[in-house]
Amino acid sequence: MDRIRIRGGNTLSGTIPISGAKNAALPLMIASLLTDDTLTLENVPHLADVEQLIRILGNHGVDYTVSGKRLGQSGASGRTIHFTARTIIDTTAPYELVSKMRASFWVIGPLLARMHKARVSLPGGCAIGTRPVDLFIEGLQALGATIDIESGYIVAEAKGGLKGARYRFPKVSVGATHVMMMAASLAKGETLIENAAREPEVADLAACLNAMGARIEGAGTSTIRIQGVEALSGARHRVLPDRIETGTYAMAVAMTGGDVTLEGTRSDLLQSALDALRAAGAEVTDVANGIHVRRNGNGLQPVDVVTDPFPGFPTDLQAQFMALMTRSSGVSNITETIFENRFMHVQELVRLGARISLSGQVARVEGVPRLAGAPVMATDLRASVSLVIAGLAAEGETIVNRVYHLDRGFERLEEKLGNCGAEVERLSS
Ligand code: EPZ
């Protein structure tokens, strides 16, 4: 199993190209199931989760081709992939595949909308919490689907097709909002989704669906209105920049000090996280091609954060921000409100010398003057990258085990950090 070795202490300076967003690419790829035409996605990141979803979609009959490099493109450009679901050959998503990646459960929306039936394995729990699927079930039932649970599978059917309806989510869910938008795009009549997730990835999926001929208004706000259409066509769509990768590298720069341009990204995608970074003492400015992050000299101030659905502070940056706060000059409280078990990084940060105590959903982080390298590992991708951030500032050598978690969500991490002066190396075994 590969490991990452970090020798801490270097500041970061230079440019880091930001990849296409994993959490936008995955639902966009799933949307290819909605049409027999070709959906072309540009700026698709090269990640283990993307490769895994390609295999899962292949099981339903989706063909794909990857375009070669074009004139003027650097190695940093994301790939262009063409997805074609000419014929859906299988409406079952088996346990062996869904259990490997939770987002693959989302195929239930397009399969039900296009084929009027789907049999999808329940995803089960995962490292960051129980993550139930009740909101998907309720939402699809509102669109007229009958849903049974049989031997660990959700068996959904909509004889004669889905019908538009008004549905209010009792709790904000990114995945359930994606699924409802995809399903309602091919339902008969109008659907009104209230208390929808407002994440930029939801708006990105809606933009792609609209390019495919869907009629969706309001995505990116909490009320989404969808007029169902008979069929969707192919389209070409560019995946939006990864706000979590952006925030992660911004936090790495704030941690080590230095001066880095995050290229090809946008500050409006992560305003609340950038505000927290500014409060901690980093300078964050918009530049023509991205965001510039700098921290020189001054130490880090403690900052309290509470995770919340967009536009709040993202749960996917909570671990990274906690790593940063381990070096602040005081006490910060970090509250996790989205997932009940997303603090696995705490004990590993403590191994590096951090002082953190947990009480329910609040982590109290008391800043320390130094961290010291150690072997660490984590069981979730954002937790793993928080250990990389801590390792960049720790004295001596940090070995991050189980690198496959990082490969799920961070493209060429060691190269991107290495090009800015970090000593980060992958050890293959
Ligand atoms: C998406 O997961 C992201 N995944 C997650 O990123 C992210 O942490 C999460 O949104 C929150 O921002 C992708 O986009 C692929 P939710 P999702 O449904 O859609 C509860 C990463 O590191 N809930 O918005 O699965 C749920 O348990 C990943 O890249 C129900 O109760 O998250 C959680 O407490 C990890 N019933 C809350 O809602 C349901 O039916 C929000 O989850 C569905 C969800």
Coordinates of N, CA, C and O in Angstrom, one line a residue, residues 272-342:
S272 N -17.1 31.3 2.9 CA -17.1 31.2 4.4 C -15.8 30.6 4.9 O -15.2 31.0 5.9
A273 N -15.2 29.7 4.1 CA -13.9 29.1 4.5 C -12.8 30.1 4.3 O -11.9 30.2 5.2
L274 N -12.9 30.9 3.3 CA -11.8 31.9 3.1 C -11.9 33.0 4.2 O -10.9 33.6 4.6
D275 N -13.2 33.3 4.6 CA -13.3 34.3 5.7 C -12.7 33.8 7.0 O -12.0 34.5 7.7
A276 N -12.8 32.5 7.2 CA -12.2 31.9 8.4 C -10.7 31.9 8.3 O -10.0 32.2 9.3
L277 N -10.2 31.7 7.1 CA -8.7 31.8 6.9 C -8.2 33.2 7.1 O -7.1 33.4 7.7
R278 N -9.0 34.2 6.6 CA -8.6 35.6 6.8 C -8.6 35.9 8.3 O -7.6 36.5 8.8
A279 N -9.6 35.5 9.0 CA -9.7 35.7 10.5 C -8.5 35.1 11.2 O -8.0 35.6 12.2
A280 N -8.0 34.0 10.6 CA -6.8 33.3 11.2 C -5.5 34.0 10.9 O -4.5 33.7 11.5
G281 N -5.5 34.9 9.9 CA -4.3 35.7 9.7 C -3.8 35.5 8.3 O -2.7 36.1 8.0
A282 N -4.4 34.8 7.4 CA -3.9 34.7 6.0 C -4.5 35.8 5.2 O -5.5 36.4 5.5
E283 N -3.7 36.2 4.2 CA -4.2 37.2 3.2 C -4.7 36.4 2.0 O -4.0 35.6 1.5
V284 N -6.0 36.7 1.7 CA -6.6 35.9 0.6 C -7.2 37.0 -0.4 O -8.0 37.8 0.0
T285 N -6.7 37.0 -1.6 CA -7.2 38.0 -2.6 C -7.6 37.3 -3.9 O -7.0 36.3 -4.2
D286 N -8.5 37.9 -4.6 CA -8.9 37.4 -5.9 C -7.9 37.9 -6.9 O -7.5 39.1 -6.8
V287 N -7.4 37.1 -7.8 CA -6.5 37.5 -8.9 C -7.2 37.1 -10.2 O -8.2 36.3 -10.1
A288 N -6.7 37.5 -11.3 CA -7.3 37.3 -12.6 C -7.6 35.8 -12.8 O -8.7 35.4 -13.3
N289 N -6.7 35.0 -12.5 CA -6.9 33.5 -12.9 C -7.1 32.6 -11.7 O -7.0 31.4 -11.7
G290 N -7.5 33.2 -10.5 CA -7.8 32.4 -9.4 C -7.8 33.2 -8.1 O -8.3 34.3 -8.0
I291 N -7.1 32.6 -7.1 CA -7.1 33.2 -5.7 C -5.6 33.2 -5.3 O -4.9 32.2 -5.5
H292 N -5.2 34.2 -4.6 CA -3.9 34.3 -4.1 C -3.9 34.2 -2.6 O -4.7 34.9 -1.9
V293 N -3.1 33.4 -2.0 CA -3.1 33.2 -0.6 C -1.7 33.4 0.0 O -0.7 32.9 -0.6
R294 N -1.6 34.1 1.1 CA -0.3 34.5 1.6 C -0.3 34.6 3.1 O -1.3 35.0 3.7
R295 N 0.7 34.1 3.7 CA 0.9 34.4 5.2 C 2.3 34.6 5.4 O 3.1 33.6 5.2
N296 N 2.7 35.7 5.9 CA 4.1 36.0 6.2 C 4.3 36.4 7.6 O 3.5 37.2 8.1
G297 N 5.2 35.9 8.3 CA 5.6 36.3 9.6 C 4.6 36.0 10.7 O 4.8 35.1 11.5
N298 N 3.5 36.8 10.7 CA 2.6 36.7 11.9 C 2.1 35.3 12.1 O 1.9 34.5 11.2
G299 N 1.8 35.0 13.4 CA 1.3 33.7 13.8 C -0.2 33.6 13.4 O -0.8 34.5 12.9
L300 N -0.7 32.4 13.8 CA -2.1 32.2 13.4 C -3.0 32.5 14.6 O -2.7 32.1 15.8
Q301 N -4.1 33.2 14.3 CA -5.1 33.5 15.4 C -6.1 32.3 15.5 O -6.4 31.7 14.5
P302 N -6.6 32.0 16.7 CA -7.6 31.0 16.9 C -9.0 31.5 16.3 O -9.3 32.7 16.4
V303 N -9.7 30.6 15.6 CA -11.0 31.0 15.0 C -11.9 29.8 15.3 O -11.6 28.6 15.0
D304 N -13.1 30.1 15.7 CA -14.2 29.1 15.9 C -14.9 28.9 14.6 O -15.2 29.8 13.9
V305 N -15.2 27.6 14.2 CA -16.0 27.4 13.0 C -17.1 26.3 13.4 O -16.9 25.5 14.2
V306 N -18.2 26.5 12.7 CA -19.3 25.5 12.8 C -19.6 25.0 11.3 O -19.9 25.9 10.5
T307 N -19.6 23.7 11.1 CA -19.9 23.3 9.7 C -21.4 23.4 9.5 O -22.2 23.3 10.4
D308 N -21.7 23.7 8.2 CA -23.1 23.9 7.9 C -23.3 23.7 6.4 O -22.3 23.7 5.6
P309 N -24.5 23.4 5.9 CA -24.7 23.3 4.4 C -24.3 24.6 3.8 O -24.3 25.7 4.4
F310 N -23.9 24.6 2.5 CA -23.6 25.8 1.8 C -24.6 26.9 1.9 O -25.8 26.5 1.9
P311 N -24.3 28.1 2.2 CA -23.0 28.7 2.1 C -22.2 28.7 3.4 O -21.3 29.5 3.5
G312 N -22.6 27.9 4.3 CA -21.8 27.8 5.6 C -20.5 27.1 5.4 O -20.1 26.8 4.3
F313 N -19.7 27.0 6.5 CA -18.4 26.4 6.4 C -18.5 24.9 6.1 O -19.2 24.1 6.8
P314 N -17.9 24.4 5.0 CA -18.1 23.0 4.6 C -17.5 22.0 5.5 O -16.4 22.1 5.9
T315 N -18.3 20.9 5.7 CA -17.8 19.8 6.5 C -16.6 19.2 5.9 O -15.7 18.7 6.6
D316 N -16.5 19.3 4.5 CA -15.3 18.7 3.8 C -14.0 19.4 4.1 O -13.0 19.0 3.6
L317 N -14.1 20.6 4.8 CA -12.9 21.3 5.1 C -12.6 21.4 6.6 O -11.7 22.0 7.1
Q318 N -13.5 20.7 7.3 CA -13.4 20.8 8.8 C -12.1 20.2 9.3 O -11.4 20.8 10.2
A319 N -11.7 19.0 8.8 CA -10.5 18.4 9.3 C -9.2 19.2 9.0 O -8.3 19.4 9.8
Q320 N -9.2 19.8 7.7 CA -8.1 20.6 7.3 C -8.0 21.9 8.2 O -6.9 22.3 8.6
F321 N -9.1 22.5 8.5 CA -9.1 23.7 9.3 C -8.6 23.3 10.8 O -7.9 24.1 11.4
M322 N -9.0 22.1 11.2 CA -8.6 21.7 12.6 C -7.1 21.6 12.6 O -6.4 22.0 13.5
A323 N -6.5 21.0 11.5 CA -5.1 20.9 11.4 C -4.4 22.2 11.6 O -3.4 22.4 12.3
L324 N -5.0 23.2 10.9 CA -4.4 24.6 10.9 C -4.5 25.2 12.3 O -3.6 25.7 12.8
M325 N -5.6 24.9 13.0 CA -5.8 25.5 14.3 C -4.9 24.9 15.4 O -4.7 25.5 16.4
T326 N -4.3 23.7 15.1 CA -3.4 23.1 16.1 C -2.2 24.0 16.3 O -1.5 23.9 17.3
R327 N -2.0 24.9 15.3 CA -0.8 25.8 15.5 C -1.2 27.3 15.8 O -0.4 28.2 15.7
S328 N -2.5 27.5 16.2 CA -2.9 28.9 16.5 C -2.3 29.3 17.9 O -1.9 28.5 18.6
S329 N -2.5 30.6 18.2 CA -2.0 31.1 19.4 C -3.0 31.0 20.6 O -2.8 31.7 21.6
G330 N -4.1 30.3 20.4 CA -5.1 30.2 21.5 C -5.9 29.0 21.3 O -5.5 28.0 20.8
V331 N -7.2 29.2 21.8 CA -8.1 28.0 21.8 C -9.2 28.3 20.7 O -9.8 29.3 20.7
S332 N -9.5 27.3 19.9 CA -10.6 27.4 18.9 C -11.5 26.2 19.1 O -11.1 25.1 19.4
N333 N -12.8 26.5 18.9 CA -13.8 25.4 18.9 C -14.3 25.1 17.5 O -14.7 26.0 16.8
I334 N -14.3 23.8 17.2 CA -14.7 23.4 15.9 C -15.9 22.5 16.0 O -15.8 21.4 16.6
T335 N -17.0 22.9 15.5 CA -18.3 22.2 15.7 C -18.7 21.5 14.4 O -18.8 22.2 13.3
E336 N -18.9 20.2 14.4 CA -19.3 19.4 13.2 C -20.8 19.2 13.3 O -21.3 18.4 14.3
T337 N -21.6 19.7 12.4 CA -23.1 19.5 12.5 C -23.6 18.6 11.4 O -24.8 18.3 11.4
I338 N -22.8 18.3 10.4 CA -23.3 17.5 9.3 C -23.2 16.0 9.5 O -24.2 15.3 9.3
F339 N -22.1 15.5 9.9 CA -21.9 14.1 10.1 C -21.5 13.8 11.6 O -20.7 14.5 12.1
E340 N -22.1 12.7 12.1 CA -21.9 12.5 13.6 C -20.6 12.0 13.9 O -20.2 11.9 15.1
N341 N -19.8 11.5 13.0 CA -18.6 10.8 13.3 C -17.4 11.2 12.4 O -16.7 10.4 11.8
R342 N -17.3 12.6 12.3 CA -16.3 13.0 11.4 C -15.1 13.6 12.2 O -14.6 14.7 11.8

